Coordinates of C-alpha atoms in Angstrom, one line a residue:
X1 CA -3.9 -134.3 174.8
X2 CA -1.0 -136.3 173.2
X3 CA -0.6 -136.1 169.3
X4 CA -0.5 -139.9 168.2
X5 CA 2.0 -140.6 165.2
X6 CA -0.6 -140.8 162.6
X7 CA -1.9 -136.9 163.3
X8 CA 1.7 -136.2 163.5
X9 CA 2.5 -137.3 160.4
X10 CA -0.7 -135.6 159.2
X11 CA 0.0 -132.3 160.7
X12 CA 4.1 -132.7 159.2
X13 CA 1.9 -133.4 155.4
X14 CA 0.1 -130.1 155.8
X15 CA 3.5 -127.9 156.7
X16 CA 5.2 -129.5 154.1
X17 CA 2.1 -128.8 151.5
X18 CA 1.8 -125.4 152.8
X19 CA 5.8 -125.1 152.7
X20 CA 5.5 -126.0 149.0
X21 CA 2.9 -123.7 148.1
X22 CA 4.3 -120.5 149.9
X23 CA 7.4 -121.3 148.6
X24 CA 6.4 -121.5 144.6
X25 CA 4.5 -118.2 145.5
X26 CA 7.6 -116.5 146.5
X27 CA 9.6 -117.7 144.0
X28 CA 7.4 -116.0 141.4
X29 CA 7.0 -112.9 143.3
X30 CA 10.7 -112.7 143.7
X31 CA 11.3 -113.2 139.7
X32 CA 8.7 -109.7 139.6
X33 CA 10.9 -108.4 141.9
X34 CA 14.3 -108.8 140.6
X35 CA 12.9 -107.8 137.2
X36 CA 11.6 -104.3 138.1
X37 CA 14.8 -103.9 140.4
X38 CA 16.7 -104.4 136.9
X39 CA 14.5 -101.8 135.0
X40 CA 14.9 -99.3 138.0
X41 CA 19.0 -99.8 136.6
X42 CA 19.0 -99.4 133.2
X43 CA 16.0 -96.9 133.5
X44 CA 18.2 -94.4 135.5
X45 CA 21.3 -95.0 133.5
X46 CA 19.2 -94.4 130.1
X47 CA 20.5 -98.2 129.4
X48 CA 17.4 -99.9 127.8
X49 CA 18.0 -99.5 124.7
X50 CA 21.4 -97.8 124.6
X51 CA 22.9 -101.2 122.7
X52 CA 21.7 -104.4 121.7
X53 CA 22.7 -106.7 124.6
X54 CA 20.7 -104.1 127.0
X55 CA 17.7 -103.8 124.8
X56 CA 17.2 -108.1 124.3
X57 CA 18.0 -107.7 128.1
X58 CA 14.9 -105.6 128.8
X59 CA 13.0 -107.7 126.2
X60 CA 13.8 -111.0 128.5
X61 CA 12.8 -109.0 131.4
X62 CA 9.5 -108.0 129.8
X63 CA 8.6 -111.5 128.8
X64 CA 9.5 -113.2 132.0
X65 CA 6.9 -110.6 133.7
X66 CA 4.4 -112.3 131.5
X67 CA 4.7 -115.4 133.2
X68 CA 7.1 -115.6 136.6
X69 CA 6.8 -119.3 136.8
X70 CA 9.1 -120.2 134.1
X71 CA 12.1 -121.2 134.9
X72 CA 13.3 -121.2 131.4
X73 CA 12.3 -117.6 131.1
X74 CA 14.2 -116.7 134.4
X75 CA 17.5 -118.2 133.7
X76 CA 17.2 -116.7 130.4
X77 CA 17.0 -113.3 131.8
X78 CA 19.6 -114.4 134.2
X79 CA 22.1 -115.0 131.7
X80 CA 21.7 -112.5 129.4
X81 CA 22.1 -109.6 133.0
X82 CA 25.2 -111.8 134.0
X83 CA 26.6 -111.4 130.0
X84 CA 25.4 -107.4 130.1
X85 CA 27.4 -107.0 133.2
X86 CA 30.1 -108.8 131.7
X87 CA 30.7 -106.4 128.5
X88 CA 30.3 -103.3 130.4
X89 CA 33.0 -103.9 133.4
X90 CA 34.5 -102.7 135.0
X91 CA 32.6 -100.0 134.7
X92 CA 30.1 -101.4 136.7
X93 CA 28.2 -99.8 139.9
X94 CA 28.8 -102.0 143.1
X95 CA 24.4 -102.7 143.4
X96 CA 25.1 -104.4 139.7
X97 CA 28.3 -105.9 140.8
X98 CA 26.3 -107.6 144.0
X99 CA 23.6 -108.0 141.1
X100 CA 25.9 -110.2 139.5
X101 CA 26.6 -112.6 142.6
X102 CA 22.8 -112.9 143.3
X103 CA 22.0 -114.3 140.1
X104 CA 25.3 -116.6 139.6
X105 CA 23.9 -118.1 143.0
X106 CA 20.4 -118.6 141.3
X107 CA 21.8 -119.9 138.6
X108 CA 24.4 -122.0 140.5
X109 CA 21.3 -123.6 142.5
X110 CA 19.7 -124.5 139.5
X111 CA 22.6 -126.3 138.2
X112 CA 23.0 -128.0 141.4
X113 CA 19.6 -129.1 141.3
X114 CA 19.7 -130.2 137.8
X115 CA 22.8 -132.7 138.5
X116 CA 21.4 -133.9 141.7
X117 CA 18.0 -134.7 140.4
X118 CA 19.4 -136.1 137.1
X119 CA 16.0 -133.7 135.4
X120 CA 15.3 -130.6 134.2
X121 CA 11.5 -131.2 136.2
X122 CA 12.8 -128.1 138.8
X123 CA 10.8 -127.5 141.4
X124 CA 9.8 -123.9 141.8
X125 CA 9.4 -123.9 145.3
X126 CA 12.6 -126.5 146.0
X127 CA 14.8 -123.8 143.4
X128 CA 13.6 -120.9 145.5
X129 CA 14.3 -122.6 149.3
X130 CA 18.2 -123.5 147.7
X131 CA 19.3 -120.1 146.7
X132 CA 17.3 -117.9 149.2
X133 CA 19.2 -118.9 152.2
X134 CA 22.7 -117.7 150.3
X135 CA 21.1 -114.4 149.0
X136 CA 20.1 -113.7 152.2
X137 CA 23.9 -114.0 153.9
X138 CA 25.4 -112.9 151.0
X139 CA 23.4 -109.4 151.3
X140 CA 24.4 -109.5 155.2
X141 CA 27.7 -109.8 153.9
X142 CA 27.1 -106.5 151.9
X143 CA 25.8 -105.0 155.1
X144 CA 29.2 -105.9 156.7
X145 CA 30.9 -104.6 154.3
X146 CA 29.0 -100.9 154.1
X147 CA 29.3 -100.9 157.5
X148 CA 32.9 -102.4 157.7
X149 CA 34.7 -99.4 155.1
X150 CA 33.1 -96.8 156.7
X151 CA 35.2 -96.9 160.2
X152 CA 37.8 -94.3 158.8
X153 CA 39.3 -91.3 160.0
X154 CA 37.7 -88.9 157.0
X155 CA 34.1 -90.5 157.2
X156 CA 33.6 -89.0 160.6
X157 CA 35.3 -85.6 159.4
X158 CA 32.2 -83.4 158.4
X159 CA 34.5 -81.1 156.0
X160 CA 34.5 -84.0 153.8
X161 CA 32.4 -86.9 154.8
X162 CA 30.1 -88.7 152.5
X163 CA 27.6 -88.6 155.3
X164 CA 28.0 -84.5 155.6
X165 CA 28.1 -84.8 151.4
X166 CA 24.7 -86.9 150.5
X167 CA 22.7 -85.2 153.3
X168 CA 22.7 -81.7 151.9
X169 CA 22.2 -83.3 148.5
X170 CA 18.9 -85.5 150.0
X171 CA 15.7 -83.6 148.8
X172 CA 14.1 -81.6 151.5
X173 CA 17.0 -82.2 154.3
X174 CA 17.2 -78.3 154.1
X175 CA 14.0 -78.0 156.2
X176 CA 16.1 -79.5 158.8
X177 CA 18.4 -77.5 161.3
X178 CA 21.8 -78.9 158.7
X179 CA 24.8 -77.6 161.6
X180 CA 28.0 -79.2 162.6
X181 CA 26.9 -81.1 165.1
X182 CA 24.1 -82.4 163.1
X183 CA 26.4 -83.6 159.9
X184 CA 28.8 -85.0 163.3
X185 CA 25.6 -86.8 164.5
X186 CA 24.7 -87.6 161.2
X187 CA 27.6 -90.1 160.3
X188 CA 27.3 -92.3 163.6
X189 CA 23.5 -92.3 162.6
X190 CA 24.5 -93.2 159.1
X191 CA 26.8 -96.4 160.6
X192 CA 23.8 -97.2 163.6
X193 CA 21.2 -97.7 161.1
X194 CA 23.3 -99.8 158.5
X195 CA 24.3 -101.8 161.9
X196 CA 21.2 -102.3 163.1
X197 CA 19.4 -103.6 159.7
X198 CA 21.4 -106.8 159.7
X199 CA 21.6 -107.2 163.2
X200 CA 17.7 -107.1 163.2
X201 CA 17.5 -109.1 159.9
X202 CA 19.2 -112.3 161.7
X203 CA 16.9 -112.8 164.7
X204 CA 13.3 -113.8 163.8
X205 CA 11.3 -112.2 166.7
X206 CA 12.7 -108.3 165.1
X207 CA 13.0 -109.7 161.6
X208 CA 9.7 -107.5 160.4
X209 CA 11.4 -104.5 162.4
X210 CA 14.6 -105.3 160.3
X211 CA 13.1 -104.9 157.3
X212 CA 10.3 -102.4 157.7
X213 CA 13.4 -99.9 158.8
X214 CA 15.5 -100.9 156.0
X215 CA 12.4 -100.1 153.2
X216 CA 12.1 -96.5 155.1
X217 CA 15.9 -96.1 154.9
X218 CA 16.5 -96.9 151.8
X219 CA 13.7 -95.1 150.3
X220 CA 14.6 -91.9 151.9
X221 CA 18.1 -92.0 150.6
X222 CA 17.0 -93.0 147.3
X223 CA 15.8 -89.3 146.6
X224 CA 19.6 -88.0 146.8
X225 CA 20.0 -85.2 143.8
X226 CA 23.3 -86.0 143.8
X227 CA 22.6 -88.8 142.5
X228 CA 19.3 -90.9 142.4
X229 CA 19.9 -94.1 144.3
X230 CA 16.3 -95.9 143.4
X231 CA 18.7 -98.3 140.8
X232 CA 20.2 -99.5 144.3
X233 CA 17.4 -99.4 146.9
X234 CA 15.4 -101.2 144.0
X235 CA 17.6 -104.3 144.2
X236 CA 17.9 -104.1 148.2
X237 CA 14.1 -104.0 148.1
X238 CA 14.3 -107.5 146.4
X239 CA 16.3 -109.2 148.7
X240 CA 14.0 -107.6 152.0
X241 CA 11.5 -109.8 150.2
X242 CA 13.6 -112.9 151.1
X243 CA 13.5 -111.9 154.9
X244 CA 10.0 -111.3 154.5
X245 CA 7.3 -113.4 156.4
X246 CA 4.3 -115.7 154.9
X247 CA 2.2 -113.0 155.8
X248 CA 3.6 -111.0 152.7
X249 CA 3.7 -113.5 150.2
X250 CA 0.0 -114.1 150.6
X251 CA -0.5 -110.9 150.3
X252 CA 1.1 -109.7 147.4
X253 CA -0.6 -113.0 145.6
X254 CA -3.9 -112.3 146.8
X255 CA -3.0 -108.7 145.6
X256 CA -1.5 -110.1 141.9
X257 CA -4.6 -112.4 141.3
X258 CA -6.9 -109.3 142.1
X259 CA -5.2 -107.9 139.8
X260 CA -5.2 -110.4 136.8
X261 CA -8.9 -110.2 137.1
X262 CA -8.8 -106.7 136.6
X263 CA -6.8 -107.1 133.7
X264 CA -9.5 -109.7 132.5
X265 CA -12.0 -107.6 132.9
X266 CA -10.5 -104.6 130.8
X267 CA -9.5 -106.6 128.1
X268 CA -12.9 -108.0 127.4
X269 CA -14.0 -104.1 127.3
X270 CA -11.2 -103.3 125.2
X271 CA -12.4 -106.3 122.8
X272 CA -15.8 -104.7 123.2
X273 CA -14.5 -101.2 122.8
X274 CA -12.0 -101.9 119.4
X275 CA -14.9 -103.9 117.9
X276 CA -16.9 -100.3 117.8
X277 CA -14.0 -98.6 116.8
X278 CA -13.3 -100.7 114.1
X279 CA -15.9 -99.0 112.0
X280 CA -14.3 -95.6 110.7
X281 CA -16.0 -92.4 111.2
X282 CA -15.3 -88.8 112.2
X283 CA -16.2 -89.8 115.8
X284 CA -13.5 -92.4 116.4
X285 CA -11.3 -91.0 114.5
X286 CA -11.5 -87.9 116.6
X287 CA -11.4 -90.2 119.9
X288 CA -8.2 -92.3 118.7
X289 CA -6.5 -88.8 118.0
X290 CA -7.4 -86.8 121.1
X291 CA -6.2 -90.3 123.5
X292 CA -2.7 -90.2 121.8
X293 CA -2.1 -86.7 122.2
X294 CA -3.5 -86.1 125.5
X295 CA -1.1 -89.2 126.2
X296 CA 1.9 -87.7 124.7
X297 CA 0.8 -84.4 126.6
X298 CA 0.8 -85.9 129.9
X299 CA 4.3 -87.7 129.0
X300 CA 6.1 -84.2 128.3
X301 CA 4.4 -82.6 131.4
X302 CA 6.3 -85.4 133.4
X303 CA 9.2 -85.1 132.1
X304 CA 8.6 -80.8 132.2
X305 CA 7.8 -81.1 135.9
X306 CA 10.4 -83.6 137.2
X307 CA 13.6 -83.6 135.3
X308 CA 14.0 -87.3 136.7
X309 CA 10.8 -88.3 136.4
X310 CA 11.5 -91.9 137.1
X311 CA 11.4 -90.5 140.4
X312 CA 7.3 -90.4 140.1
X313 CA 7.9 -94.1 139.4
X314 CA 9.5 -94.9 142.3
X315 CA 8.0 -93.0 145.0
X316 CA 4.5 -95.2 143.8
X317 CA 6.6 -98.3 143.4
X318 CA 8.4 -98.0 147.0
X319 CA 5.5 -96.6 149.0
X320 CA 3.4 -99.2 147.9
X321 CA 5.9 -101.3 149.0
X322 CA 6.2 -100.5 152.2
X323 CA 2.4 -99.6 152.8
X324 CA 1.7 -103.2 151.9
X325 CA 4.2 -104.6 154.2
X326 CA 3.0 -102.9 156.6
X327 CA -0.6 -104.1 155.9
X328 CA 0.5 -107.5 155.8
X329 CA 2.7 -107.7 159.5
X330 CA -0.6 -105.4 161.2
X331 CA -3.5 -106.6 160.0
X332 CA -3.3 -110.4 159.0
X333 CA -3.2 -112.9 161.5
X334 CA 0.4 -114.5 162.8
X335 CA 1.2 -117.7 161.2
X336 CA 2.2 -120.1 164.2
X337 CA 4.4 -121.7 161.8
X338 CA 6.9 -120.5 159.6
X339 CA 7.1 -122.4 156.3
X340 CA 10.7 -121.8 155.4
X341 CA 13.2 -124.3 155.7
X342 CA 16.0 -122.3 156.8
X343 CA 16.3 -118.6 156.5
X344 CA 20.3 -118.8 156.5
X345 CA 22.5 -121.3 155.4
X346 CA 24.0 -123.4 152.9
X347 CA 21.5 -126.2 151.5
X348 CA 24.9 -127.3 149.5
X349 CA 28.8 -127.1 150.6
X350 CA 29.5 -125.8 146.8
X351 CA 27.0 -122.8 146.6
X352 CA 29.7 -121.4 149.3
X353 CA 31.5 -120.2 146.4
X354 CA 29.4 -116.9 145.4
X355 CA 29.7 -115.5 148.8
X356 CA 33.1 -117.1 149.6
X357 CA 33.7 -114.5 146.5
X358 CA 31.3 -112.0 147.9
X359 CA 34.1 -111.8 150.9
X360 CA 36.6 -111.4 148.6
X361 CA 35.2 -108.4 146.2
X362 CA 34.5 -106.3 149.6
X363 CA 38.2 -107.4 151.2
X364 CA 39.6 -106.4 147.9
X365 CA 40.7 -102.4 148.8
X366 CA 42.5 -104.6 152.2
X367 CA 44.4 -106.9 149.6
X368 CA 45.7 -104.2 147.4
X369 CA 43.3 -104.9 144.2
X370 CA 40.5 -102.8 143.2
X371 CA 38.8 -99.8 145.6
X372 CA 35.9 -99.3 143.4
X373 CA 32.8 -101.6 143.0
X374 CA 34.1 -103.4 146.6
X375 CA 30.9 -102.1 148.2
X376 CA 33.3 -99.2 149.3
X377 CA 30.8 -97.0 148.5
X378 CA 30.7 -92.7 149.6
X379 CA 32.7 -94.1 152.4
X380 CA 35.9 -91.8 152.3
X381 CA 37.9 -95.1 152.6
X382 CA 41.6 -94.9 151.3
X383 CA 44.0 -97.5 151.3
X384 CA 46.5 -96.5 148.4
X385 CA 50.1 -95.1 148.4
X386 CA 51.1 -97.4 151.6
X387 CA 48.5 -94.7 153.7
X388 CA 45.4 -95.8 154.9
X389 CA 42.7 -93.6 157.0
X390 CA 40.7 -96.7 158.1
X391 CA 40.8 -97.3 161.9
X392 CA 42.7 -100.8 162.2
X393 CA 43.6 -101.8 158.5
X394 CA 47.0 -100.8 157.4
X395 CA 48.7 -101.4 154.6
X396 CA 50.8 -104.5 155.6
X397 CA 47.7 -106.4 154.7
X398 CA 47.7 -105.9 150.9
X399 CA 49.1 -109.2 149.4
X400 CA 49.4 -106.9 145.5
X401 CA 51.0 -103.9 144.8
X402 CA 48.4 -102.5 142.5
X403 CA 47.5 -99.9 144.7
X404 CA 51.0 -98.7 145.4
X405 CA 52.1 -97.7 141.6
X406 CA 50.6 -94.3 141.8
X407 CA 51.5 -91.9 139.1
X408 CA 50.5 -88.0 139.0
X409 CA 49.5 -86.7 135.5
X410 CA 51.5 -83.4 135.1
X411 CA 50.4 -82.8 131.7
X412 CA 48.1 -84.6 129.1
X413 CA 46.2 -84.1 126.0
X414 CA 43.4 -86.9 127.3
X415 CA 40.1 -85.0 128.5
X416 CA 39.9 -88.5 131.1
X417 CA 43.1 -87.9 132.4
X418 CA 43.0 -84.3 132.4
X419 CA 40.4 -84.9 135.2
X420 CA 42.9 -86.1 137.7
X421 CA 44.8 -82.9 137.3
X422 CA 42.0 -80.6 137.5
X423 CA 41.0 -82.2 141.0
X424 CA 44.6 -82.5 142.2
X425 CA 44.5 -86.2 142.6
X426 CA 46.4 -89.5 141.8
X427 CA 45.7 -92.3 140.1
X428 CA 47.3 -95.7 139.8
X429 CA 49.5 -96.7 136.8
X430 CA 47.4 -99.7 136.2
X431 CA 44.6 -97.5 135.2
X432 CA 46.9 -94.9 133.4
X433 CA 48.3 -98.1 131.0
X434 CA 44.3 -98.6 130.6
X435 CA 43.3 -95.0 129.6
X436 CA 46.4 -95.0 127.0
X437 CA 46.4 -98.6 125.7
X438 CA 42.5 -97.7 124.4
X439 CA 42.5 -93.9 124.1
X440 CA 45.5 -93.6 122.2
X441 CA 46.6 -89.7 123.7
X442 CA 49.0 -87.3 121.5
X443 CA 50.8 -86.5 124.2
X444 CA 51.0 -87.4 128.6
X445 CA 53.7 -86.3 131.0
X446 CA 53.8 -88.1 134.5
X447 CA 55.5 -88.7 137.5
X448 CA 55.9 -91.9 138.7
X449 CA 58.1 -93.2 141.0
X450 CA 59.7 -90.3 141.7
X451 CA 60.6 -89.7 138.1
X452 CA 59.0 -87.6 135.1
X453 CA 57.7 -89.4 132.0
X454 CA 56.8 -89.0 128.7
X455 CA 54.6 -90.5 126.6
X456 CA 54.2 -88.9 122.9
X457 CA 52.4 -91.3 119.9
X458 CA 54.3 -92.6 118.0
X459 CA 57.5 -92.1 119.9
X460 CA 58.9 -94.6 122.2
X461 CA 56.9 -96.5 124.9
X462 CA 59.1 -96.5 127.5
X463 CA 57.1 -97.7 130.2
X464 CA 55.0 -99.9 127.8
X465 CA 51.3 -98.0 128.4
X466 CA 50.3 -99.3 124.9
X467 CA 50.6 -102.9 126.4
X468 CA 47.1 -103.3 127.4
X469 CA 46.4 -105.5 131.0
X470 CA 45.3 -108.7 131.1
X471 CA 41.5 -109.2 129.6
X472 CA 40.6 -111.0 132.8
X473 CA 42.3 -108.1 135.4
X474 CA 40.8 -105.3 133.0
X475 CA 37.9 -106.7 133.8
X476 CA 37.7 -107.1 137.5
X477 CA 40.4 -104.3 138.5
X478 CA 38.9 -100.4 139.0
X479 CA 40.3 -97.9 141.0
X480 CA 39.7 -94.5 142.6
X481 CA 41.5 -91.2 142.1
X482 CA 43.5 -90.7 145.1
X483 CA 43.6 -87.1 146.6
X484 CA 46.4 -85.6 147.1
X485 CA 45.6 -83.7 150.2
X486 CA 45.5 -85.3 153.3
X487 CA 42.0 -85.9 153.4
X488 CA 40.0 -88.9 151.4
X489 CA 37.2 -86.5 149.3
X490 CA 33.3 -88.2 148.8
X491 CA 33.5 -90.2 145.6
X492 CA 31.7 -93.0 144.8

């Protein structure tokens, strides 16, 4: 039967209606999502109140949860992360430095809406379809980049692989038969699985596979007791959602209106239930008492059990995750037609700036700038000193010589810099003129270039470590201690 052009049209109305609608839904499930992703951060690094700009950041966080549709609300919370990552780098993790590009592209697509529109009336649904597209290759870009620094001589060396490293510090791997040729296997598992995520992510037919894998892989790894990586499987959960289908969307809103009745529902008996405690006698008083302290017992019983209890939070958080995901891909019909515009892509030649820079912050250990926060992470990659262990980047790549300067503390009365001795490492002379410019040290001897130093305070600077860098490279320029040995140790 042919499909004449006014049932056409009719049938193109209905997508586009239904586009709209799914759309507005996922932008407000993704604002839920980045928020919790954020408190899963500054909840493992005890941040939520260790200073003001953290602490109005949680606040924003809290009030956009209270209504996900505002766009006011979100860019608010948007600029305030973007000004708490500022202060606080470069000391910055690489999930929050990738943290950072994902919402300068949100924000950058609401700007671009704004001037092409000539309005502040944003679209929900429009805002989400123009920066999803470059979130989504900007974390494939990550993915490259994982995947990418790990192809180095000392990754694949079990004596001191990262791979070897984080699975004897994964909770419960020691139920497992943990040999050499099981930490061998381990690291070309480690690279396979961070391959194949992407790889699956792109194509749509084994774009649920993609991510369904990726949740299981990044929950497992976030249970590390070396060191709890929820803060960074939290964020990567977020941007799954992206790749996710319709199928989940409706889901999790059918789920989230449930949900708002049952909070309805409770607050009417709480009305109920405070209107019959307003009255004081021994019997509410008594109540009132026993619900505090049995709450404050419970608390301490946590935190006595599980030493990182936030753990508790996210083993719920993930594994309801996952096990409505997998609800959502099994049991609900398939949508014949997928509402998205484009799942990757660039809706606007300018919003290839982010991941243009993206590129750059993972090339940077290649270039000669900074080897931490480059997504170079427990990756064993080295590129400093003119030697470099990965497999076909060499030195005659790096356009700077930052990574070149390298200076070997011989002596110092700095507890920071004392570390680099203690471990037998390196570091580079940028970040030595760092440490002394804010630290101020009695006293540090040094080799560099070949030659001993001196630094005492208040005797002559020499070498000019009171002259602090540049605001702009202090900011953006980290490094890692080198070892001296001949083999690149696990660090972050």
């Amino acid at each position: 039967m042919e499909i004449t052009a006014h049932q056409y049209d009719n049938i193109k109305n209905v997508n586009r209606e239904a586009h709209t609608s799914i759309s507005i839904e996922r932008y407000q499930i993704f604002c839920i999502l980045y928020v919790i992703a954020t408190f899963f951060h500054l909840i493992k690094n005890r941040e939520m109140d260790s200073d003001f700009s953290m602490f109005i950041l949680t606040l924003s966080g809290v009030f956009l949860l209270f209504k996900p549709k505002s766009i006011l609300r979100f860019t608010i919370f948007l600029l305030l992360q973007l000004l708490v990552i500022f202060i606080h780098m470069p000391l910055v993790s690489n999930h929050w430095i990738f943290t950072a590009f994902v919402s300068a592209t949100i924000l950058q697509a609401l700007l671009v809406h704004i001037f092409n529109t000539r309005s502040f009336e944003i679209n929900r649904g429009d805002l989400y379809e123009t920066f999803a597209p470059v979130v989504r290759i900007q974390l494939l870009i990550l993915y490259f980049f994982v995947v990418f620094h790990k192809l180095n001589y000392d990754f694949f060396n079990i004596d001191v692989s990262c791979a070897t490293m984080l699975m004897k510090e994964t909770r419960g791997m020691s139920l497992l038969p943990l040999s050499p040729a099981f930490y061998a296997i381990n690291a070309y598992f480690t690279i396979f699985i961070e391959l194949l995520i992407p790889l699956l992510l792109v194509f749509r037919k084994t774009r649920n596979t993609g991510v369904l894998i990726g949740l299981c892989f990044h929950n497992v790894i976030a249970y590390s007791s070396y060191n709890g990586f929820y803060d960074f499987s939290s964020m990567i959960f977020a941007l799954y959602f992206l790749f996710a289908d319709d199928r989940f969307t409706i889901k999790i809103s059918n789920t989230l209106q449930h949900l708002n009745e049952i909070k309805q529902n409770i607050a009417d008996k709480i009305t109920l239930i405070k209107n019959g405690l307003s009255v004081f006698n021994f019997y509410n008083f008594t109540l009132i008492t026993s619900l505090i302290l049995g709450g404050l017992i419970v608390v301490l019983l946590i935190q006595f059990v599980m030493k990182d209890y936030v753990l508790l939070l996210w083993a719920a958080y993930s594994c309801t995750f996952i096990v409505f995901y997998l609800i959502a891909i099994r049991k609900s019909p398939i949508q014949k037609y997928d509402t998205r515009r484009k799942l990757l892509g660039l809706p606007y030649v300018s919003l290839a700036i982010i991941p243009i820079l993206v590129i750059i912050n993972g090339m940077s250990p290649y270039l000669g700038l900074k080897t931490e926060n480059s997504f170079a992470m427990f990756s064993n990659l080295r590129t400093e000193g003119g030697i470099s262990n990965h497999f076909f980047m060499t030195p005659a790549f790096q356009l700077f010589d930052y990574q070149k300067d390298l200076v070997e503390i011989t002596h110092t009365s700095d507890p920071v810099l004392q570390k680099s001795i203690n471990n037998n490492q390196l570091i580079t002379f940028f970040d030595l003129k760092q440490r002394v410019s804010i630290a101020h040290p009695k006293e540090v001897d040094y080799i560099y270039k070949n030659e001993y130093h001196t630094f005492r305070a208040g005797g002559p600077d020499t070498e000019g470590l009171l002259n602090r860098n540049p605001l702009l490279l202090r900011k953006i320029l980290r490094f890692r201690p080198i070892d001296k040995s001949g083999n690149q140790s696990c660090g972050h």
